[in-house]
PDB file of C-alpha atoms in Angstrom:
ATOM      1  CA  UNK L   1     -16.907  -9.418 100.464  1.00 49.00           C
ATOM      2  CA  UNK L   2     -15.632  -9.227  96.840  1.00 55.00           C
ATOM      3  CA  UNK L   3     -19.190  -9.342  95.526  1.00 57.00           C
ATOM      4  CA  UNK L   4     -20.168  -6.274  97.645  1.00 54.00           C
ATOM      5  CA  UNK L   5     -17.011  -4.491  96.480  1.00 58.00           C
ATOM      6  CA  UNK L   6     -18.089  -5.246  92.943  1.00 51.00           C
ATOM      7  CA  UNK L   7     -21.528  -4.090  93.098  1.00 55.00           C
ATOM      8  CA  UNK L   8     -20.043  -0.892  94.869  1.00 59.00           C
ATOM      9  CA  UNK L   9     -17.759  -0.165  92.055  1.00 58.00           C
ATOM     10  CA  UNK L  10     -20.345  -0.791  89.492  1.00 57.00           C
ATOM     11  CA  UNK L  11     -22.871   1.672  91.144  1.00 56.00           C
ATOM     12  CA  UNK L  12     -20.138   4.166  91.135  1.00 57.00           C
ATOM     13  CA  UNK L  13     -19.462   3.624  87.397  1.00 52.00           C
ATOM     14  CA  UNK L  14     -23.156   4.051  86.687  1.00 57.00           C
ATOM     15  CA  UNK L  15     -23.148   7.239  88.839  1.00 55.00           C
ATOM     16  CA  UNK L  16     -20.058   8.475  86.834  1.00 51.00           C
ATOM     17  CA  UNK L  17     -21.171   7.734  83.451  1.00 55.00           C
ATOM     18  CA  UNK L  18     -24.504   9.022  84.089  1.00 62.00           C
ATOM     19  CA  UNK L  19     -23.161  12.371  84.996  1.00 66.00           C
ATOM     20  CA  UNK L  20     -20.876  12.407  82.053  1.00 65.00           C
ATOM     21  CA  UNK L  21     -23.554  11.306  79.719  1.00 66.00           C
ATOM     22  CA  UNK L  22     -25.780  14.185  81.114  1.00 66.00           C
ATOM     23  CA  UNK L  23     -23.055  16.620  80.771  1.00 67.00           C
ATOM     24  CA  UNK L  24     -22.359  15.615  77.177  1.00 69.00           C
ATOM     25  CA  UNK L  25     -26.031  16.026  76.427  1.00 66.00           C
ATOM     26  CA  UNK L  26     -26.120  19.230  77.964  1.00 67.00           C
ATOM     27  CA  UNK L  27     -23.088  20.298  75.970  1.00 66.00           C
ATOM     28  CA  UNK L  28     -24.834  19.199  72.699  1.00 67.00           C
ATOM     29  CA  UNK L  29     -27.987  20.969  73.542  1.00 69.00           C
ATOM     30  CA  UNK L  30     -26.128  24.346  74.479  1.00 67.00           C
ATOM     31  CA  UNK L  31     -23.648  23.992  71.242  1.00 68.00           C
ATOM     32  CA  UNK L  32     -25.825  22.727  68.589  1.00 68.00           C
ATOM     33  CA  UNK L  33     -27.958  25.606  68.046  1.00 72.00           C
ATOM     34  CA  UNK L  34     -24.894  27.919  67.831  1.00 70.00           C
ATOM     35  CA  UNK L  35     -23.291  25.245  65.312  1.00 71.00           C
ATOM     36  CA  UNK L  36     -26.163  25.198  63.119  1.00 71.00           C
ATOM     37  CA  UNK L  37     -26.779  28.999  63.196  1.00 68.00           C
ATOM     38  CA  UNK L  38     -23.069  29.295  62.056  1.00 69.00           C
ATOM     39  CA  UNK L  39     -23.615  26.863  59.337  1.00 69.00           C
ATOM     40  CA  UNK L  40     -26.642  28.583  58.328  1.00 73.00           C
ATOM     41  CA  UNK L  41     -24.890  31.957  58.286  1.00 72.00           C
ATOM     42  CA  UNK L  42     -22.183  30.706  56.118  1.00 69.00           C
ATOM     43  CA  UNK L  43     -24.406  28.931  53.738  1.00 70.00           C
ATOM     44  CA  UNK L  44     -26.173  32.332  53.189  1.00 73.00           C
ATOM     45  CA  UNK L  45     -22.884  34.050  52.880  1.00 71.00           C
ATOM     46  CA  UNK L  46     -21.899  31.670  50.183  1.00 69.00           C
ATOM     47  CA  UNK L  47     -25.134  32.384  48.288  1.00 71.00           C
ATOM     48  CA  UNK L  48     -24.548  36.167  48.538  1.00 74.00           C
ATOM     49  CA  UNK L  49     -21.013  35.706  47.267  1.00 68.00           C
ATOM     50  CA  UNK L  50     -22.246  33.582  44.243  1.00 66.00           C
ATOM     51  CA  UNK L  51     -24.942  36.162  43.532  1.00 71.00           C
ATOM     52  CA  UNK L  52     -22.441  39.069  44.071  1.00 70.00           C
ATOM     53  CA  UNK L  53     -19.872  37.365  41.637  1.00 67.00           C
ATOM     54  CA  UNK L  54     -22.540  36.727  38.934  1.00 66.00           C
ATOM     55  CA  UNK L  55     -23.707  40.260  39.276  1.00 72.00           C
ATOM     56  CA  UNK L  56     -20.242  41.640  38.961  1.00 70.00           C
ATOM     57  CA  UNK L  57     -19.314  39.449  35.997  1.00 67.00           C
ATOM     58  CA  UNK L  58     -22.421  40.208  34.244  1.00 68.00           C
ATOM     59  CA  UNK L  59     -21.615  44.015  34.672  1.00 73.00           C
ATOM     60  CA  UNK L  60     -17.862  43.174  33.425  1.00 71.00           C
ATOM     61  CA  UNK L  61     -19.280  41.374  30.613  1.00 70.00           C
ATOM     62  CA  UNK L  62     -21.635  44.155  29.755  1.00 74.00           C
ATOM     63  CA  UNK L  63     -18.771  46.850  29.878  1.00 75.00           C
ATOM     64  CA  UNK L  64     -16.352  44.635  27.751  1.00 75.00           C
ATOM     65  CA  UNK L  65     -19.253  44.131  25.443  1.00 77.00           C
ATOM     66  CA  UNK L  66     -19.769  47.723  25.033  1.00 81.00           C
ATOM     67  CA  UNK L  67     -16.195  48.279  24.353  1.00 80.00           C
ATOM     68  CA  UNK L  68     -16.228  45.675  21.528  1.00 81.00           C
ATOM     69  CA  UNK L  69     -19.216  47.502  20.111  1.00 84.00           C
ATOM     70  CA  UNK L  70     -17.299  50.849  20.135  1.00 85.00           C
ATOM     71  CA  UNK L  71     -14.492  48.885  18.067  1.00 85.00           C
ATOM     72  CA  UNK L  72     -16.775  47.671  15.692  1.00 87.00           C
ATOM     73  CA  UNK L  73     -18.644  51.137  15.506  1.00 89.00           C
ATOM     74  CA  UNK L  74     -15.229  52.721  14.701  1.00 87.00           C
ATOM     75  CA  UNK L  75     -14.605  50.141  11.734  1.00 89.00           C
ATOM     76  CA  UNK L  76     -18.128  50.887  10.650  1.00 90.00           C
ATOM     77  CA  UNK L  77     -17.515  54.710  10.528  1.00 89.00           C
ATOM     78  CA  UNK L  78     -14.019  54.239   8.812  1.00 87.00           C
ATOM     79  CA  UNK L  79     -15.740  52.149   5.960  1.00 90.00           C
ATOM     80  CA  UNK L  80     -18.718  54.436   5.464  1.00 90.00           C
ATOM     81  CA  UNK L  81     -16.221  57.422   5.242  1.00 86.00           C
ATOM     82  CA  UNK L  82     -14.393  55.513   2.693  1.00 86.00           C
ATOM     83  CA  UNK L  83     -17.575  54.590   0.814  1.00 88.00           C
ATOM     84  CA  UNK L  84     -18.458  58.249   0.752  1.00 87.00           C
ATOM     85  CA  UNK L  85     -14.955  59.207  -0.767  1.00 83.00           C
ATOM     86  CA  UNK L  86     -15.412  56.471  -3.322  1.00 84.00           C
ATOM     87  CA  UNK L  87     -18.898  57.527  -4.241  1.00 82.00           C
ATOM     88  CA  UNK L  88     -17.992  61.016  -4.717  1.00 79.00           C
ATOM     89  CA  UNK L  89     -14.805  60.395  -6.909  1.00 72.00           C
ATOM     90  CA  UNK L  90     -12.921  58.207  -9.170  1.00 69.00           C
ATOM     91  CA  UNK L  91     -11.128  55.106  -8.177  1.00 71.00           C
ATOM     92  CA  UNK L  92      -7.650  56.989  -8.566  1.00 71.00           C
ATOM     93  CA  UNK L  93      -8.620  59.842  -6.380  1.00 73.00           C
ATOM     94  CA  UNK L  94     -10.358  57.636  -3.668  1.00 73.00           C
ATOM     95  CA  UNK L  95      -7.552  55.376  -3.383  1.00 76.00           C
ATOM     96  CA  UNK L  96      -4.995  58.268  -2.872  1.00 75.00           C
ATOM     97  CA  UNK L  97      -7.286  59.668  -0.110  1.00 75.00           C
ATOM     98  CA  UNK L  98      -7.672  56.203   1.385  1.00 72.00           C
ATOM     99  CA  UNK L  99      -3.913  55.350   1.651  1.00 70.00           C
ATOM    100  CA  UNK L 100      -3.438  58.628   3.566  1.00 70.00           C
ATOM    101  CA  UNK L 101      -6.469  58.521   5.762  1.00 68.00           C
ATOM    102  CA  UNK L 102      -6.085  55.251   7.762  1.00 66.00           C
ATOM    103  CA  UNK L 103      -5.878  56.769  11.465  1.00 68.00           C
ATOM    104  CA  UNK L 104      -3.009  55.446  13.525  1.00 63.00           C
ATOM    105  CA  UNK L 105      -5.190  55.387  16.686  1.00 66.00           C
ATOM    106  CA  UNK L 106      -7.360  52.592  15.142  1.00 76.00           C
ATOM    107  CA  UNK L 107      -4.674  49.724  15.550  1.00 81.00           C
ATOM    108  CA  UNK L 108      -7.231  47.152  15.447  1.00 84.00           C
ATOM    109  CA  UNK L 109      -7.906  48.021  11.603  1.00 86.00           C
ATOM    110  CA  UNK L 110      -5.001  46.107   9.821  1.00 85.00           C
ATOM    111  CA  UNK L 111      -5.944  47.485   6.355  1.00 86.00           C
ATOM    112  CA  UNK L 112      -8.765  49.031   4.253  1.00 88.00           C
ATOM    113  CA  UNK L 113      -9.368  48.074   0.537  1.00 89.00           C
ATOM    114  CA  UNK L 114     -11.650  49.040  -2.214  1.00 90.00           C
ATOM    115  CA  UNK L 115     -12.766  46.051  -4.473  1.00 91.00           C
ATOM    116  CA  UNK L 116     -14.801  46.059  -7.555  1.00 91.00           C
ATOM    117  CA  UNK L 117     -18.168  44.341  -8.008  1.00 91.00           C
ATOM    118  CA  UNK L 118     -16.221  41.013  -8.989  1.00 92.00           C
ATOM    119  CA  UNK L 119     -14.276  41.072  -5.766  1.00 92.00           C
ATOM    120  CA  UNK L 120     -10.874  42.197  -7.371  1.00 93.00           C
ATOM    121  CA  UNK L 121      -9.085  44.567  -4.834  1.00 92.00           C
ATOM    122  CA  UNK L 122      -8.373  47.743  -6.781  1.00 88.00           C
ATOM    123  CA  UNK L 123      -6.658  49.617  -4.135  1.00 86.00           C
ATOM    124  CA  UNK L 124      -5.475  49.042  -0.588  1.00 86.00           C
ATOM    125  CA  UNK L 125      -3.457  50.662   2.288  1.00 84.00           C
ATOM    126  CA  UNK L 126      -1.451  47.507   1.987  1.00 83.00           C
ATOM    127  CA  UNK L 127       0.169  47.306  -1.434  1.00 84.00           C
ATOM    128  CA  UNK L 128       0.408  43.498  -1.184  1.00 87.00           C
ATOM    129  CA  UNK L 129      -3.285  43.253  -1.147  1.00 88.00           C
ATOM    130  CA  UNK L 130      -3.974  44.879  -4.529  1.00 87.00           C
ATOM    131  CA  UNK L 131      -5.126  42.481  -6.964  1.00 89.00           C
ATOM    132  CA  UNK L 132      -6.511  39.897  -4.568  1.00 91.00           C
ATOM    133  CA  UNK L 133      -9.928  38.278  -5.433  1.00 93.00           C
ATOM    134  CA  UNK L 134     -12.388  38.515  -2.536  1.00 93.00           C
ATOM    135  CA  UNK L 135     -15.531  37.085  -4.554  1.00 92.00           C
ATOM    136  CA  UNK L 136     -15.226  33.694  -2.848  1.00 92.00           C
ATOM    137  CA  UNK L 137     -15.780  35.430   0.580  1.00 93.00           C
ATOM    138  CA  UNK L 138     -19.306  35.009   2.189  1.00 92.00           C
ATOM    139  CA  UNK L 139     -19.035  38.495   3.872  1.00 93.00           C
ATOM    140  CA  UNK L 140     -18.365  40.003   0.611  1.00 94.00           C
ATOM    141  CA  UNK L 141     -21.149  38.619  -1.060  1.00 93.00           C
ATOM    142  CA  UNK L 142     -23.668  39.331   1.786  1.00 93.00           C
ATOM    143  CA  UNK L 143     -22.697  43.002   1.720  1.00 93.00           C
ATOM    144  CA  UNK L 144     -23.488  43.196  -2.013  1.00 93.00           C
ATOM    145  CA  UNK L 145     -26.790  41.639  -1.463  1.00 92.00           C
ATOM    146  CA  UNK L 146     -27.929  43.440   1.725  1.00 92.00           C
ATOM    147  CA  UNK L 147     -26.378  46.696   0.820  1.00 92.00           C
ATOM    148  CA  UNK L 148     -25.366  47.203   4.549  1.00 92.00           C
ATOM    149  CA  UNK L 149     -22.460  46.685   6.770  1.00 93.00           C
ATOM    150  CA  UNK L 150     -21.357  43.127   7.222  1.00 93.00           C
ATOM    151  CA  UNK L 151     -18.828  41.653   9.956  1.00 91.00           C
ATOM    152  CA  UNK L 152     -17.333  38.306   8.921  1.00 91.00           C
ATOM    153  CA  UNK L 153     -16.913  35.228  11.063  1.00 89.00           C
ATOM    154  CA  UNK L 154     -13.384  34.008  11.844  1.00 89.00           C
ATOM    155  CA  UNK L 155     -11.097  33.172   8.885  1.00 89.00           C
ATOM    156  CA  UNK L 156      -7.735  33.227   7.520  1.00 88.00           C
ATOM    157  CA  UNK L 157      -5.905  36.018   5.432  1.00 83.00           C
ATOM    158  CA  UNK L 158      -5.338  35.328   1.859  1.00 83.00           C
ATOM    159  CA  UNK L 159      -2.033  36.979   2.060  1.00 80.00           C
ATOM    160  CA  UNK L 160      -0.536  35.755   5.238  1.00 79.00           C
ATOM    161  CA  UNK L 161      -2.745  33.035   6.352  1.00 79.00           C
ATOM    162  CA  UNK L 162      -3.193  34.502   9.801  1.00 82.00           C
ATOM    163  CA  UNK L 163      -6.486  34.229  11.599  1.00 86.00           C
ATOM    164  CA  UNK L 164      -8.489  37.483  11.362  1.00 86.00           C
ATOM    165  CA  UNK L 165     -11.989  38.784  10.781  1.00 89.00           C
ATOM    166  CA  UNK L 166     -13.268  41.032   7.960  1.00 92.00           C
ATOM    167  CA  UNK L 167     -15.790  43.912   7.710  1.00 93.00           C
ATOM    168  CA  UNK L 168     -17.358  45.205   4.527  1.00 95.00           C
ATOM    169  CA  UNK L 169     -19.687  48.135   3.250  1.00 95.00           C
ATOM    170  CA  UNK L 170     -20.918  48.492  -0.185  1.00 94.00           C
ATOM    171  CA  UNK L 171     -20.736  51.944  -1.946  1.00 91.00           C
ATOM    172  CA  UNK L 172     -24.045  51.126  -3.548  1.00 91.00           C
ATOM    173  CA  UNK L 173     -25.539  51.770   0.089  1.00 91.00           C
ATOM    174  CA  UNK L 174     -24.714  55.584  -0.668  1.00 89.00           C
ATOM    175  CA  UNK L 175     -24.766  55.740  -4.572  1.00 87.00           C
ATOM    176  CA  UNK L 176     -26.917  53.030  -5.979  1.00 87.00           C
ATOM    177  CA  UNK L 177     -24.978  53.414  -9.336  1.00 85.00           C
ATOM    178  CA  UNK L 178     -21.534  52.477  -7.827  1.00 86.00           C
ATOM    179  CA  UNK L 179     -20.972  48.723  -7.256  1.00 87.00           C
ATOM    180  CA  UNK L 180     -17.583  48.688  -5.432  1.00 90.00           C
ATOM    181  CA  UNK L 181     -17.271  47.210  -1.817  1.00 93.00           C
ATOM    182  CA  UNK L 182     -14.954  48.828   0.868  1.00 93.00           C
ATOM    183  CA  UNK L 183     -13.534  46.082   3.016  1.00 93.00           C
ATOM    184  CA  UNK L 184     -11.421  46.290   6.086  1.00 91.00           C
ATOM    185  CA  UNK L 185      -9.066  43.507   7.772  1.00 89.00           C
ATOM    186  CA  UNK L 186      -9.603  43.264  11.618  1.00 89.00           C
ATOM    187  CA  UNK L 187      -6.709  42.463  13.790  1.00 86.00           C
ATOM    188  CA  UNK L 188      -8.207  39.996  16.348  1.00 85.00           C
ATOM    189  CA  UNK L 189      -5.232  40.416  18.722  1.00 84.00           C
ATOM    190  CA  UNK L 190      -6.684  43.661  19.573  1.00 82.00           C
ATOM    191  CA  UNK L 191     -10.005  42.333  20.098  1.00 81.00           C
ATOM    192  CA  UNK L 192      -8.318  39.945  22.717  1.00 82.00           C
ATOM    193  CA  UNK L 193      -6.442  42.764  24.342  1.00 80.00           C
ATOM    194  CA  UNK L 194      -9.717  44.576  25.009  1.00 76.00           C
ATOM    195  CA  UNK L 195     -10.709  41.479  27.149  1.00 77.00           C
ATOM    196  CA  UNK L 196      -7.752  41.747  29.397  1.00 72.00           C
ATOM    197  CA  UNK L 197      -9.910  42.940  32.301  1.00 65.00           C
ATOM    198  CA  UNK L 198     -11.652  39.471  32.133  1.00 66.00           C
ATOM    199  CA  UNK L 199      -8.439  37.619  32.346  1.00 63.00           C
ATOM    200  CA  UNK L 200      -6.328  36.137  35.338  1.00 64.00           C
ATOM    201  CA  UNK L 201      -9.370  35.432  37.460  1.00 67.00           C
ATOM    202  CA  UNK L 202      -9.905  31.901  39.273  1.00 66.00           C
ATOM    203  CA  UNK L 203     -12.962  30.099  37.879  1.00 68.00           C
ATOM    204  CA  UNK L 204     -13.590  32.753  35.055  1.00 73.00           C
ATOM    205  CA  UNK L 205     -13.540  31.799  31.467  1.00 76.00           C
ATOM    206  CA  UNK L 206     -14.158  34.729  29.118  1.00 79.00           C
ATOM    207  CA  UNK L 207     -14.547  34.050  25.200  1.00 83.00           C
ATOM    208  CA  UNK L 208     -15.698  35.992  22.131  1.00 86.00           C
ATOM    209  CA  UNK L 209     -17.292  33.773  19.648  1.00 87.00           C
ATOM    210  CA  UNK L 210     -18.509  34.397  16.031  1.00 87.00           C
ATOM    211  CA  UNK L 211     -21.893  33.154  14.635  1.00 83.00           C
ATOM    212  CA  UNK L 212     -20.592  29.800  13.917  1.00 83.00           C
ATOM    213  CA  UNK L 213     -19.442  29.356  17.720  1.00 82.00           C
ATOM    214  CA  UNK L 214     -15.775  29.602  16.851  1.00 88.00           C
ATOM    215  CA  UNK L 215     -13.630  31.488  19.536  1.00 88.00           C
ATOM    216  CA  UNK L 216     -12.183  34.561  18.049  1.00 87.00           C
ATOM    217  CA  UNK L 217     -10.874  36.308  20.959  1.00 86.00           C
ATOM    218  CA  UNK L 218      -9.883  35.563  24.526  1.00 84.00           C
ATOM    219  CA  UNK L 219      -7.864  37.128  27.601  1.00 83.00           C
ATOM    220  CA  UNK L 220      -4.070  36.382  27.412  1.00 79.00           C
ATOM    221  CA  UNK L 221      -4.546  33.318  29.916  1.00 79.00           C
ATOM    222  CA  UNK L 222      -6.957  31.786  27.580  1.00 79.00           C
ATOM    223  CA  UNK L 223      -5.656  32.432  24.055  1.00 81.00           C
ATOM    224  CA  UNK L 224      -5.148  28.723  23.425  1.00 82.00           C
ATOM    225  CA  UNK L 225      -8.929  28.601  22.853  1.00 83.00           C
ATOM    226  CA  UNK L 226      -8.833  30.818  19.794  1.00 87.00           C
ATOM    227  CA  UNK L 227      -9.892  29.230  16.880  1.00 87.00           C
ATOM    228  CA  UNK L 228     -11.487  26.291  18.475  1.00 86.00           C
ATOM    229  CA  UNK L 229     -15.431  25.811  18.244  1.00 85.00           C
ATOM    230  CA  UNK L 230     -17.238  26.523  21.504  1.00 79.00           C
ATOM    231  CA  UNK L 231     -18.735  22.862  21.479  1.00 76.00           C
ATOM    232  CA  UNK L 232     -15.271  21.563  21.737  1.00 77.00           C
ATOM    233  CA  UNK L 233     -14.452  23.493  25.111  1.00 72.00           C
ATOM    234  CA  UNK L 234     -15.281  20.814  27.678  1.00 66.00           C
ATOM    235  CA  UNK L 235     -16.545  23.506  30.171  1.00 63.00           C
ATOM    236  CA  UNK L 236     -18.723  25.519  27.667  1.00 68.00           C
ATOM    237  CA  UNK L 237     -20.272  22.603  25.518  1.00 66.00           C
ATOM    238  CA  UNK L 238     -23.211  22.245  27.579  1.00 65.00           C
ATOM    239  CA  UNK L 239     -24.454  25.742  26.753  1.00 66.00           C
ATOM    240  CA  UNK L 240     -22.825  26.498  23.310  1.00 67.00           C
ATOM    241  CA  UNK L 241     -26.080  26.036  21.532  1.00 68.00           C
ATOM    242  CA  UNK L 242     -28.335  27.968  23.828  1.00 71.00           C
ATOM    243  CA  UNK L 243     -25.935  30.936  23.930  1.00 71.00           C
ATOM    244  CA  UNK L 244     -25.383  30.970  20.210  1.00 74.00           C
ATOM    245  CA  UNK L 245     -29.138  30.658  19.178  1.00 73.00           C
ATOM    246  CA  UNK L 246     -30.697  32.929  21.825  1.00 73.00           C
ATOM    247  CA  UNK L 247     -32.195  36.051  20.054  1.00 73.00           C
ATOM    248  CA  UNK L 248     -31.727  38.131  23.471  1.00 74.00           C
ATOM    249  CA  UNK L 249     -29.153  40.827  23.281  1.00 75.00           C
ATOM    250  CA  UNK L 250     -27.852  39.739  26.761  1.00 78.00           C
ATOM    251  CA  UNK L 251     -28.785  36.751  28.926  1.00 75.00           C
ATOM    252  CA  UNK L 252     -27.660  34.354  31.763  1.00 76.00           C
ATOM    253  CA  UNK L 253     -27.688  30.717  32.002  1.00 74.00           C
ATOM    254  CA  UNK L 254     -26.743  28.045  34.824  1.00 74.00           C
ATOM    255  CA  UNK L 255     -25.471  24.547  34.120  1.00 70.00           C
ATOM    256  CA  UNK L 256     -23.556  21.615  35.359  1.00 71.00           C
ATOM    257  CA  UNK L 257     -20.281  21.196  33.297  1.00 67.00           C
ATOM    258  CA  UNK L 258     -18.787  17.786  32.315  1.00 65.00           C
ATOM    259  CA  UNK L 259     -16.427  17.815  35.163  1.00 66.00           C
ATOM    260  CA  UNK L 260     -19.530  18.095  37.528  1.00 70.00           C
ATOM    261  CA  UNK L 261     -18.859  21.711  38.632  1.00 68.00           C
ATOM    262  CA  UNK L 262     -21.761  24.217  38.831  1.00 73.00           C
ATOM    263  CA  UNK L 263     -21.258  27.048  36.380  1.00 73.00           C
ATOM    264  CA  UNK L 264     -23.172  30.043  35.532  1.00 75.00           C
ATOM    265  CA  UNK L 265     -22.641  32.187  32.310  1.00 77.00           C
ATOM    266  CA  UNK L 266     -23.392  35.692  31.027  1.00 78.00           C
ATOM    267  CA  UNK L 267     -23.519  36.459  27.516  1.00 80.00           C
ATOM    268  CA  UNK L 268     -23.963  39.625  25.334  1.00 81.00           C
ATOM    269  CA  UNK L 269     -24.311  40.012  21.699  1.00 82.00           C
ATOM    270  CA  UNK L 270     -21.950  42.543  19.914  1.00 82.00           C
ATOM    271  CA  UNK L 271     -24.312  44.922  17.992  1.00 77.00           C
ATOM    272  CA  UNK L 272     -23.402  45.033  14.308  1.00 76.00           C
ATOM    273  CA  UNK L 273     -22.017  41.578  14.250  1.00 80.00           C
ATOM    274  CA  UNK L 274     -23.233  37.838  14.992  1.00 81.00           C
ATOM    275  CA  UNK L 275     -20.481  37.589  17.641  1.00 85.00           C
ATOM    276  CA  UNK L 276     -21.194  37.096  21.262  1.00 85.00           C
ATOM    277  CA  UNK L 277     -19.144  37.616  24.544  1.00 84.00           C
ATOM    278  CA  UNK L 278     -19.454  34.683  26.780  1.00 82.00           C
ATOM    279  CA  UNK L 279     -18.251  34.785  30.435  1.00 80.00           C
ATOM    280  CA  UNK L 280     -18.539  31.487  32.397  1.00 77.00           C
ATOM    281  CA  UNK L 281     -18.179  31.389  36.331  1.00 75.00           C
ATOM    282  CA  UNK L 282     -17.181  28.176  38.141  1.00 74.00           C
ATOM    283  CA  UNK L 283     -19.159  28.815  41.431  1.00 68.00           C
ATOM    284  CA  UNK L 284     -16.991  26.198  43.587  1.00 68.00           C
ATOM    285  CA  UNK L 285     -13.687  28.107  42.833  1.00 68.00           C
ATOM    286  CA  UNK L 286     -15.173  31.592  43.061  1.00 64.00           C
ATOM    287  CA  UNK L 287     -16.530  30.547  46.539  1.00 64.00           C
ATOM    288  CA  UNK L 288     -13.560  28.505  47.556  1.00 67.00           C
ATOM    289  CA  UNK L 289     -12.762  30.248  50.870  1.00 59.00           C
ATOM    290  CA  UNK L 290     -16.230  30.381  52.075  1.00 62.00           C
ATOM    291  CA  UNK L 291     -16.554  26.505  51.323  1.00 66.00           C
ATOM    292  CA  UNK L 292     -13.647  25.489  53.350  1.00 71.00           C
ATOM    293  CA  UNK L 293     -15.241  27.524  56.349  1.00 67.00           C
ATOM    294  CA  UNK L 294     -18.511  25.609  55.763  1.00 67.00           C
ATOM    295  CA  UNK L 295     -16.478  22.248  55.834  1.00 70.00           C
ATOM    296  CA  UNK L 296     -14.761  23.104  59.006  1.00 70.00           C
ATOM    297  CA  UNK L 297     -17.869  24.232  60.671  1.00 65.00           C
ATOM    298  CA  UNK L 298     -19.581  20.974  59.837  1.00 65.00           C
ATOM    299  CA  UNK L 299     -16.545  19.093  61.223  1.00 67.00           C
TER     300      UNK L 299
END
């Protein structure tokens, strides 16, 4: 009797399990296509977000680079104007005009000087700079050699030791008989302020670097990088050489950073200088929300 009862219970159990198993298989068959379609849709959305973010920041990079170019252009215009004044008059008259002509709406210009062929500063909008010797500065010698506008790399001022950049334009470019050079000191704090629209964005690093790869400007939340070589910045070292040696005025690169994150960069050269504006995007951070949705879908 017990054997019969056991067999009956086993048959019932098999039937029950069979029905449940069939229902489970049916549920999987019904849900699986929807699940995979959802995951595929989220993956497509992620790809579109990365592409949109890259395009957006490439446009922002270009806009910020254009603004930097306008600053450099304004410096070049001021130096050429001072050079014309120097070429058309004596040192005394040109110095008087120079001291009275520096416009207040160009706060990125710290000072303008006129130096002799030997690099001795003859006059300046800042009296403390008169008598300085600039002959040991590479940008000064290059301006004399090329007879053209020259923008320096990152350096420290002779009077206060503060980090800055310099620009020079030889008067000989206007009048070959004149050997003076007009020089301007650039306030790099203003170069950083121009980049304010690139700051405060998670996953985004924005840096302005000189020809040697030294960071000369950055948004307010990244100013700790100023003065550091680009190849010493962990997340940028992988592309430092490519970004700095490229002959293209603009470009994009993708790479895997030292922390394993996938990153993309946009770079743009600032005309009139050897500087480059570089914007790096951490794809995982930019797409953090959609990544969470994808993980949830997989679970």
